[in-house]
Short mmCIF file of C-alpha atoms in Angstrom, two decimals:
data_model
loop_
_atom_site.label_atom_id
_atom_site.label_comp_id
_atom_site.label_asym_id
_atom_site.label_seq_id
_atom_site.Cartn_x
_atom_site.Cartn_y
_atom_site.Cartn_z
CA LEU A 1229 -26.13 -22.64 -8.86
CA GLU A 1230 -24.21 -25.09 -11.01
CA PHE A 1231 -20.88 -25.45 -9.40
CA ARG A 1232 -19.07 -24.04 -12.30
CA ARG A 1233 -21.00 -20.87 -11.99
CA VAL A 1234 -20.42 -20.77 -8.30
CA LEU A 1235 -16.67 -21.26 -8.72
CA PHE A 1236 -16.61 -18.16 -11.24
CA ARG A 1237 -18.67 -16.06 -8.89
CA SER A 1238 -16.44 -16.94 -6.01
CA ALA A 1239 -13.24 -15.90 -8.07
CA ILE A 1240 -14.97 -12.68 -9.27
CA GLU A 1241 -15.67 -11.67 -5.47
CA GLU A 1242 -11.92 -12.64 -4.87
CA VAL A 1243 -10.82 -10.05 -7.30
CA CYS A 1244 -13.13 -7.58 -6.38
CA ARG A 1245 -12.04 -8.04 -2.73
CA GLN A 1246 -8.31 -7.17 -3.74
CA ALA A 1247 -9.35 -4.33 -5.67
CA GLY A 1248 -11.28 -2.76 -2.62
CA ILE A 1249 -14.73 -3.36 -4.53
CA THR A 1250 -17.50 -4.44 -1.97
CA THR A 1251 -19.74 -7.02 -3.37
CA GLU A 1252 -23.10 -8.53 -2.54
CA ARG A 1253 -24.67 -11.97 -3.41
CA ARG A 1254 -27.82 -11.58 -1.52
CA ASN A 1255 -30.67 -8.98 -1.72
CA ILE A 1256 -30.06 -8.87 -5.57
CA PRO A 1257 -33.18 -7.33 -7.09
CA SER A 1258 -35.32 -9.41 -9.34
CA ILE A 1259 -36.79 -8.00 -12.56
CA ARG A 1260 -39.44 -9.22 -15.13
CA LYS A 1261 -37.52 -10.43 -18.39
CA ARG A 1262 -38.61 -10.16 -21.75
CA ASN A 1263 -39.98 -13.57 -21.70
CA GLY A 1264 -42.43 -12.73 -18.80
CA LYS A 1265 -40.40 -14.68 -16.14
CA MET A 1266 -38.80 -13.20 -13.11
CA GLY A 1267 -34.95 -13.32 -12.75
CA ARG A 1268 -32.01 -11.64 -11.07
CA GLY A 1269 -28.25 -11.60 -11.71
CA ASP A 1270 -25.56 -13.36 -9.45
CA LEU A 1271 -23.74 -10.63 -7.78
CA VAL A 1272 -23.90 -6.93 -7.02
CA LEU A 1273 -20.58 -4.74 -7.29
CA LYS A 1274 -21.10 -1.95 -5.05
CA ASN A 1275 -20.32 1.66 -5.92
CA VAL A 1276 -18.40 1.19 -9.11
CA HIS A 1277 -20.29 4.14 -10.83
CA LEU A 1278 -20.31 2.81 -14.46
CA GLY A 1279 -22.28 4.26 -17.29
CA GLY A 1280 -23.68 6.73 -14.91
CA ARG A 1281 -25.14 4.11 -12.33
CA ARG A 1282 -23.92 3.52 -8.91
CA HIS A 1283 -24.13 -0.33 -8.68
CA LEU A 1284 -23.18 -2.91 -11.12
CA ILE A 1285 -25.07 -6.30 -11.43
CA ILE A 1286 -23.28 -9.01 -13.18
CA ASP A 1287 -24.75 -12.49 -14.28
CA VAL A 1288 -22.26 -15.40 -14.68
CA ALA A 1289 -22.30 -17.69 -17.74
CA VAL A 1290 -20.36 -20.91 -18.44
CA ASN A 1291 -20.28 -22.08 -22.21
CA HIS A 1292 -18.81 -25.62 -23.38
CA GLU A 1293 -17.08 -25.14 -27.00
CA PHE A 1294 -17.38 -28.91 -27.65
CA GLY A 1295 -20.51 -30.72 -27.90
CA GLY A 1296 -21.00 -33.96 -25.86
CA ASP A 1297 -24.50 -35.07 -26.21
CA HIS A 1298 -24.96 -36.10 -29.77
CA LEU A 1299 -26.86 -39.78 -29.66
CA ALA A 1300 -27.87 -39.85 -33.09
CA ASP A 1301 -24.20 -39.32 -34.66
CA VAL A 1302 -21.75 -39.91 -31.78
CA SER A 1303 -19.04 -39.15 -34.05
CA ARG A 1304 -19.83 -35.53 -33.40
CA ASN A 1305 -19.30 -35.61 -29.64
CA GLY A 1306 -16.15 -34.04 -28.85
CA ALA A 1307 -16.16 -31.35 -32.20
CA LEU A 1308 -16.52 -27.73 -31.95
CA ARG A 1309 -20.03 -26.37 -31.49
CA ASP A 1310 -18.99 -23.69 -33.89
CA ALA A 1311 -15.90 -23.18 -36.19
CA GLN A 1312 -15.56 -19.57 -34.25
CA PRO A 1313 -15.84 -20.47 -30.67
CA SER A 1314 -16.01 -16.68 -29.75
CA ARG A 1315 -19.50 -16.41 -31.59
CA ILE A 1316 -20.71 -18.91 -28.63
CA LEU A 1317 -19.65 -16.52 -26.19
CA GLU A 1318 -21.35 -13.77 -28.02
CA ARG A 1319 -24.45 -15.52 -28.23
CA THR A 1320 -24.84 -16.08 -24.53
CA ALA A 1321 -24.02 -12.47 -23.69
CA ARG A 1322 -26.39 -11.14 -25.93
CA THR A 1323 -29.00 -13.21 -24.61
CA LYS A 1324 -27.96 -12.33 -20.83
CA ILE A 1325 -28.12 -8.53 -22.17
CA ASP A 1326 -31.35 -8.62 -23.93
CA ARG A 1327 -32.92 -10.33 -20.54
CA TYR A 1328 -31.28 -8.16 -17.97
CA ARG A 1329 -29.83 -4.83 -19.16
CA ALA A 1330 -33.07 -2.71 -19.64
CA GLY A 1331 -34.89 -4.04 -16.46
CA TYR A 1332 -31.81 -3.17 -14.50
CA ALA A 1333 -31.54 0.06 -16.10
CA ALA A 1334 -34.90 1.05 -14.99
CA LEU A 1335 -33.73 0.14 -11.29
CA GLN A 1336 -30.65 2.74 -12.00
CA HIS A 1337 -28.28 -0.36 -11.84
CA ALA A 1338 -25.85 -0.96 -14.43
CA PHE A 1339 -25.56 -4.70 -15.81
CA LEU A 1340 -22.73 -6.90 -17.30
CA PRO A 1341 -22.42 -10.26 -18.52
CA CYS A 1342 -19.42 -12.27 -17.15
CA VAL A 1343 -19.24 -15.09 -19.87
CA ILE A 1344 -16.69 -17.68 -19.91
CA SER A 1345 -15.86 -21.00 -21.73
CA THR A 1346 -14.78 -24.11 -19.74
CA SER A 1347 -11.62 -23.79 -22.10
CA GLY A 1348 -11.04 -20.45 -20.32
CA ARG A 1349 -11.90 -17.88 -23.29
CA LEU A 1350 -13.56 -15.07 -21.86
CA HIS A 1351 -16.24 -12.86 -23.82
CA GLY A 1352 -15.09 -9.00 -24.15
CA GLU A 1353 -17.37 -7.91 -21.58
CA PHE A 1354 -15.94 -9.94 -19.25
CA LEU A 1355 -12.24 -8.83 -20.03
CA ARG A 1356 -13.70 -5.18 -19.84
CA LEU A 1357 -14.59 -5.84 -16.27
CA LEU A 1358 -11.24 -7.30 -15.19
CA TYR A 1359 -9.63 -4.15 -16.66
CA ILE A 1360 -11.70 -1.82 -15.19
CA ILE A 1361 -11.05 -3.70 -11.82
CA ALA A 1362 -7.07 -3.75 -12.72
CA HIS A 1363 -7.29 0.21 -13.17
CA ARG A 1364 -8.92 0.80 -9.85
CA ARG A 1365 -6.55 -1.56 -8.03
CA THR A 1366 -3.54 0.26 -9.55
CA LYS A 1367 -4.92 3.61 -8.51
CA ASN A 1368 -5.49 2.30 -4.78
CA TRP A 1369 -1.85 1.07 -4.89
CA PHE A 1370 -0.17 4.05 -5.75
CA SER A 1371 -2.27 6.09 -3.60
CA ARG A 1372 -1.27 3.49 -0.75
CA HIS A 1373 2.49 4.50 -1.26
CA GLY A 1374 1.75 7.93 -1.20
CA ASN A 1375 1.98 8.49 -5.17
CA ASP A 1376 -0.81 9.93 -6.36
CA GLU A 1377 0.89 11.10 -9.89
CA PRO A 1378 2.95 8.06 -11.04
CA SER A 1379 4.23 8.47 -14.34
CA GLU A 1380 2.51 6.80 -17.15
CA GLU A 1381 4.87 4.11 -17.76
CA ALA A 1382 4.86 3.12 -14.31
CA PHE A 1383 0.97 3.01 -13.97
CA LYS A 1384 0.70 1.06 -17.14
CA PHE A 1385 3.14 -1.41 -16.10
CA ARG A 1386 1.67 -2.13 -12.56
CA ARG A 1387 -1.92 -2.07 -14.23
CA GLY A 1388 -0.76 -4.63 -16.81
CA GLN A 1389 0.56 -6.80 -13.66
CA TYR A 1390 -2.78 -6.78 -12.14
CA PHE A 1391 -4.80 -7.45 -15.16
CA TRP A 1392 -3.05 -10.33 -16.12
CA HIS A 1393 -3.14 -11.59 -12.28
CA THR A 1394 -6.52 -11.12 -12.27
CA ARG A 1395 -7.21 -12.87 -15.68
CA ALA A 1396 -4.99 -15.84 -14.49
CA MET A 1397 -7.40 -16.37 -11.32
CA ILE A 1398 -10.41 -16.51 -13.69
CA GLY A 1399 -8.53 -19.04 -15.73
CA GLN A 1400 -7.71 -21.02 -12.37
CA ALA A 1401 -11.24 -21.24 -11.77
CA ALA A 1402 -11.93 -22.52 -15.29
CA ALA A 1403 -9.48 -25.32 -14.78
CA ARG A 1404 -11.06 -26.30 -11.67
CA ALA A 1405 -14.65 -26.22 -13.16
CA VAL A 1406 -13.68 -28.25 -15.73
CA ALA A 1407 -11.84 -30.80 -13.44
CA GLN A 1408 -14.88 -31.06 -11.30
CA ARG A 1409 -18.05 -31.15 -13.59
CA VAL A 1410 -20.49 -31.96 -11.21
CA GLN A 1411 -23.67 -30.03 -9.94
CA VAL A 1412 -23.57 -29.35 -5.94
CA ALA A 1413 -25.88 -27.40 -3.75
CA GLU A 1414 -24.34 -24.14 -3.17
CA HIS A 1415 -24.66 -24.11 0.63
CA THR A 1416 -22.62 -27.21 0.92
CA LEU A 1417 -19.51 -25.56 -0.55
CA ARG A 1418 -17.14 -24.56 2.19
CA ARG A 1419 -16.01 -20.76 1.88
CA HIS A 1420 -12.44 -20.06 2.80
CA ARG A 1421 -11.81 -17.69 5.45
CA VAL A 1422 -9.62 -14.56 4.14
CA LEU A 1423 -7.19 -13.96 6.83
CA PRO A 1424 -6.39 -10.12 7.27
CA HIS A 1425 -3.15 -8.88 5.93
CA THR A 1426 -1.57 -5.62 4.92
CA ARG A 1427 0.60 -7.05 2.07
CA ASP A 1428 -0.56 -6.63 -1.48
CA ASP A 1429 -1.81 -9.82 -2.99
CA LEU A 1430 0.00 -9.72 -6.37
CA ALA A 1431 1.55 -12.99 -6.88
CA PHE A 1432 4.99 -11.35 -7.63
CA PRO A 1433 7.29 -8.61 -6.45
CA ALA A 1434 6.16 -4.88 -6.64
CA THR A 1435 8.84 -3.71 -9.44
CA LEU A 1436 8.86 -0.96 -11.57
CA PRO A 1437 10.44 -0.23 -15.01
CA SER A 1438 13.78 0.95 -14.46
CA SER A 1439 13.92 4.93 -15.54
CA HIS A 1440 17.45 4.22 -17.21
CA ASP A 1441 15.97 1.10 -19.60
#
């Protein structure tokens, strides 16, 4: 895999781990795409139960918003590839959906494209996934603290913290991807060992809005 995609996939794995969602990068089922070729996603999220499907398969794609390979007219290098950068993400996501969603649905798997640009812009489907992960992480947090029925205000406050925390983690991966625009063999990447811990991974203290505000 291209180094940028490996970085983003690793960031997604870490976000899922913090939410208690098991992921798997091996033994992902292959499907026949519409062009007749075989293909498969990048990562399986186990037991997420989305859209009536037990497992979710995601496929990561990285877009560049700026052109850099114009040899006939070098003045176009560095210019936006589209006046509306979100359309670049949308086209890539639509291509992924057309290639994979129906095939994985036939195998009873949900499919979601995770498309991001090297400037850190995320496609709506990717943001939706981060929101779902933040929501589940919030439910787990209150459950661990013996509060299965938090107030709506407290729940939204904590979920917002988790969402922006995970969004920042993906943004950091984008920054690393831009800084290290090379291709390397995936097996040469060292995976950091995650130390066991009992503390919550949120970067800031577990504060809730005051009831007196």
